[in-house]
C-alpha cells in the first residue's frame, strides 16, 4: 500500500497560521507487513542517517496503529520523499498525515478527512499545513475547541507556482520563538485586511489583486532576516512577473504565484540570478492525500 501526500505552503504571507495551499510535489509512504522491521528512505532525507533510527513517520504510524487495535507486528517502511525537509514546504505535515492515513488503511478502518485532521492537529499544532495536505487546493483553516474547521477551494490552472528553495533549513519552532509576543493594532489591521483579501482573491479568482495582498507585519521580514538573500529573491520575483512573492510557511523556501504563461520566464530569471538555490515550477495540487 502506498499513501501519497502533497507538499504545502502555509501562511501565504499575511494569513499566519490560517491560509495554506497544496503543491504538486509528493512524499510517498509504502508499508508492508514483514518479519522484521526495516526502513528505507529515497530522495529527500536519504542522506540524514538519524532518520533511519529515529523516524517520526514510524512513531506516529505505530501510535495510531495500536490505538486502532492493531496486532503486534513488524513492517517494512519505504519512504520516497520529494518534499525538502525544514524548508517550509510541509514535509512534517506530510509525515503526520501520511502516517495516520497509513495506519487506518493498513487496518482497513474507515475514516473521513475530518477525522484525519482531528488526529493530525495533535501532532502538528498549526492547521495551515495539515489542512491542504489532507484536502489539496486552497484552504482557510482555524481551530476552535481543538477541532479544525476549514473552507477548501479548488485552484484553477491559469496560475502556477514557482518556488525558490534555499539550501539552508529554517526550523519552524526556532523561527517562531524569534517572533514578538505582541503586535500593535495597526499591524493587526494590516494583516487582517490582507489575509481577508487573499481569501477573497482565491474564491473570486481576481488574480491581479494578488499584487496588493502578499505583505504582512507578523512574521515574514523577521524570518527573512535569518537568510537576507530572500529579500533579493522577493524583489526579483516581483520584477519578473510574480503576482505574489511570499515566504512559504516559516521558510526558507519562497513561494511565487504567477500566471501560467509567465511561469517559465519567471523560473528562468530566478534560477539564473540565484544559482545557489533550487528553483521549481510547480502545479497546484487539488487532490490532497491519495492512496496509490
Ligand atoms: N504557520 C506556521 C508558522 C507554519 O508560520 O510558524 C506552518 O505550520
XYZ file of C-alpha atoms and ligand atoms in Angstrom:
300
model
C 0.000 0.000 0.000
C 1.302 3.465 -0.905
C -0.049 6.686 0.612
C 0.860 9.851 -1.296
C 0.736 13.263 0.403
C 1.412 16.634 -1.288
C 3.728 19.447 -0.263
C 2.049 22.539 1.161
C 2.759 26.221 1.514
C 1.370 27.817 4.672
C 0.609 31.431 5.668
C 0.689 32.792 2.083
C 2.233 35.896 3.634
C -0.352 37.619 5.844
C -2.542 34.590 6.655
C -0.352 33.470 9.550
C -1.403 30.019 10.840
C -4.587 30.270 8.745
C -4.123 30.096 4.959
C -2.400 27.350 3.009
C -2.342 25.588 -0.328
C -1.086 22.381 -1.780
C 1.658 21.848 -4.394
C 2.474 19.073 -6.873
C 5.499 17.702 -5.048
C 4.882 14.486 -3.120
C 6.051 12.149 -0.398
C 5.064 8.519 -0.894
C 4.896 6.165 2.065
C 4.940 2.462 1.241
C 4.255 -0.036 4.018
C 4.062 -3.800 4.024
C 3.871 -6.371 6.857
C 7.208 -8.077 7.438
C 9.008 -10.483 9.784
C 11.492 -7.831 10.914
C 11.129 -4.074 10.884
C 13.128 -2.215 8.256
C 13.192 1.268 6.814
C 14.454 2.627 3.518
C 14.461 6.298 2.561
C 14.824 7.529 -1.014
C 15.054 11.169 -2.060
C 14.899 13.972 0.487
C 16.298 12.900 3.864
C 18.104 9.845 2.472
C 21.422 11.481 3.456
C 20.350 12.002 7.103
C 21.287 8.788 8.986
C 19.353 9.897 12.098
C 16.087 9.451 10.181
C 16.744 5.721 9.897
C 16.960 5.332 13.684
C 14.560 7.967 14.960
C 11.775 8.368 12.456
C 8.608 10.285 13.258
C 6.649 8.584 10.463
C 7.184 5.202 12.145
C 6.439 6.584 15.627
C 3.142 8.180 14.586
C 2.124 5.221 12.420
C 2.654 2.828 15.335
C 0.861 5.033 17.849
C -2.238 5.225 15.650
C -1.959 1.559 14.606
C -2.016 0.371 18.237
C -4.676 2.943 19.186
C -6.861 1.356 16.494
C -6.259 -2.085 17.996
C -3.674 -3.414 15.511
C -1.819 -6.666 16.430
C 1.833 -6.510 17.382
C 3.607 -6.867 14.051
C 6.625 -5.586 12.165
C 6.598 -3.696 8.909
C 8.823 -2.662 6.052
C 8.686 1.101 5.570
C 9.816 2.600 2.283
C 9.696 6.416 2.263
C 10.062 8.059 -1.143
C 10.402 11.759 -0.416
C 10.202 14.617 -2.891
C 9.450 17.318 -0.279
C 12.607 19.044 1.027
C 12.961 18.885 4.818
C 12.668 22.018 7.024
C 12.229 24.329 4.040
C 8.663 25.494 4.694
C 7.089 23.081 2.216
C 5.145 20.982 4.713
C 7.391 17.921 4.950
C 6.452 17.312 8.585
C 2.731 17.675 7.840
C 3.117 15.156 5.036
C 4.738 12.753 7.505
C 1.995 13.245 10.108
C -0.893 12.960 7.629
C 0.765 10.062 5.763
C 1.442 8.091 8.958
C -2.113 8.470 10.284
C -3.751 7.521 6.984
C -1.357 4.565 6.555
C -2.435 3.139 9.931
C -6.131 3.420 9.018
C -5.530 1.963 5.558
C -3.437 -0.992 6.685
C -6.061 -1.950 9.278
C -8.904 -1.266 6.809
C -10.617 1.024 9.327
C -12.794 3.621 7.601
C -12.064 7.317 8.099
C -13.017 10.772 6.874
C -10.885 13.816 6.066
C -12.203 15.491 9.222
C -11.158 12.543 11.360
C -7.636 12.594 9.901
C -7.410 16.340 10.615
C -8.565 15.891 14.211
C -5.792 13.308 14.756
C -3.162 15.280 12.814
C -3.645 18.515 14.767
C -2.373 16.736 17.895
C 0.996 16.251 16.223
C 1.166 19.420 14.125
C -0.278 22.339 16.046
C -0.911 24.732 13.171
C -3.764 23.905 10.794
C -2.423 25.804 7.768
C -0.196 22.929 6.590
C -2.119 19.809 7.577
C -5.404 21.043 6.079
C -4.117 21.483 2.494
C -2.043 18.279 2.870
C -5.316 16.414 3.504
C -7.630 18.350 1.154
C -5.489 19.740 -1.661
C -6.338 23.150 -3.123
C -6.521 26.466 -1.291
C -7.563 26.231 2.353
C -8.693 28.648 5.041
C -8.305 26.838 8.363
C -8.893 27.612 12.021
C -9.054 25.794 15.319
C -11.877 26.019 17.840
C -12.104 23.747 20.871
C -9.196 21.673 19.490
C -11.128 20.959 16.281
C -10.021 22.069 12.795
C -12.610 23.976 10.749
C -11.852 24.797 7.139
C -13.061 26.078 3.814
C -11.363 24.449 0.845
C -11.420 25.753 -2.698
C -10.077 24.299 -5.942
C -7.205 26.277 -7.535
C -7.752 26.724 -11.288
C -4.910 26.102 -13.721
C -4.470 29.653 -15.026
C -1.946 30.271 -12.243
C 1.223 28.372 -11.297
C 3.783 28.329 -8.516
C 7.491 28.958 -8.887
C 9.295 28.049 -5.685
C 12.822 29.066 -4.754
C 14.354 26.590 -2.313
C 17.498 27.717 -0.469
C 19.998 25.161 0.750
C 19.604 26.448 4.304
C 16.985 24.868 6.584
C 14.900 27.038 8.909
C 13.245 25.324 11.860
C 9.620 26.418 12.411
C 9.980 26.113 16.178
C 13.132 28.225 16.299
C 11.826 30.895 13.958
C 8.506 31.133 15.850
C 10.373 31.801 19.061
C 12.058 34.783 17.421
C 8.672 36.452 16.743
C 7.299 39.194 19.042
C 4.643 38.198 21.562
C 2.621 41.346 20.987
C 1.691 43.424 17.928
C 0.180 46.889 17.537
C -3.417 47.410 16.499
C -2.156 48.907 13.212
C -0.141 45.794 12.436
C -3.088 43.558 13.309
C -5.362 45.528 10.950
C -2.656 45.428 8.255
C -2.595 41.616 8.386
C -6.314 41.021 8.830
C -7.088 43.187 5.781
C -4.580 41.468 3.507
C -5.353 37.974 4.719
C -9.096 38.518 4.193
C -8.387 39.999 0.762
C -6.250 36.973 -0.116
C -9.032 34.559 0.843
C -11.434 36.562 -1.319
C -8.998 36.538 -4.238
C -8.750 32.739 -4.216
C -12.533 32.415 -4.051
C -13.169 35.005 -6.801
C -10.042 34.291 -8.954
C -9.239 38.011 -9.229
C -5.531 37.231 -9.513
C -4.457 40.784 -10.410
C -5.262 41.714 -6.795
C -2.609 39.270 -5.525
C -0.166 42.133 -6.080
C -1.524 44.021 -3.074
C -2.265 41.105 -0.765
C 1.056 39.403 -0.014
C 2.555 41.768 2.556
C 2.417 41.130 6.281
C 3.699 42.596 9.511
C 3.661 39.485 11.676
C 6.453 37.212 10.581
C 7.961 37.415 7.089
C 10.623 40.108 7.361
C 11.768 38.873 10.775
C 12.218 35.368 9.451
C 13.781 36.501 6.174
C 16.451 38.270 8.219
C 17.756 34.751 9.010
C 18.619 34.461 5.306
C 18.878 38.007 3.869
C 19.214 36.793 0.244
C 15.457 36.182 0.445
C 14.804 39.934 0.237
C 16.542 39.922 -3.144
C 14.529 36.852 -4.215
C 11.270 38.673 -3.443
C 12.361 41.820 -5.284
C 13.492 39.919 -8.371
C 10.368 37.715 -8.455
C 8.016 40.706 -8.313
C 10.044 42.405 -11.046
C 9.962 39.306 -13.292
C 6.242 38.540 -13.335
C 5.276 37.115 -9.928
C 1.848 38.314 -8.822
C 2.748 37.458 -5.260
C 6.052 36.539 -3.641
C 5.955 35.290 -0.042
C 7.852 33.174 2.433
C 6.488 29.626 2.305
C 5.425 28.639 5.830
C 8.264 29.578 8.139
C 10.785 29.408 5.273
C 13.333 29.091 3.953
C 11.514 28.482 0.630
C 9.948 31.384 -1.236
C 6.584 30.832 -2.951
C 5.878 32.878 -6.058
C 2.487 32.795 -7.738
C 2.177 33.901 -11.362
C 0.004 33.482 -14.444
C 0.689 30.114 -16.102
C 2.183 31.718 -19.222
C 4.665 33.740 -17.155
C 5.977 30.767 -15.158
C 8.796 29.590 -17.499
C 10.357 33.071 -17.750
C 9.979 33.726 -14.033
C 11.611 30.376 -13.198
C 14.429 31.041 -15.678
C 15.164 34.527 -14.333
C 15.194 33.315 -10.753
C 17.416 30.331 -11.432
C 19.856 32.471 -13.451
C 20.095 35.042 -10.692
C 20.093 32.714 -7.655
C 22.280 29.864 -8.842
C 22.855 28.535 -5.336
C 19.094 27.972 -4.806
C 16.848 25.329 -6.355
C 14.020 26.776 -8.490
C 10.998 24.610 -9.342
C 7.977 25.376 -11.470
C 5.048 23.554 -9.866
C 1.352 22.960 -10.452
C -1.041 23.388 -7.571
C -2.366 20.086 -6.243
C -6.146 19.821 -5.927
C -6.324 16.220 -4.698
C -4.716 16.186 -1.261
C -3.701 12.754 0.043
C -4.164 9.816 -2.293
C -3.924 6.028 -1.986
C -1.911 4.612 -4.894
N 2.119 28.828 10.221
C 3.315 28.221 10.747
C 4.343 29.265 11.037
C 3.967 27.279 9.787
O 4.457 30.206 10.254
O 5.055 29.137 12.023
C 3.203 26.171 9.329
O 2.531 25.402 10.226
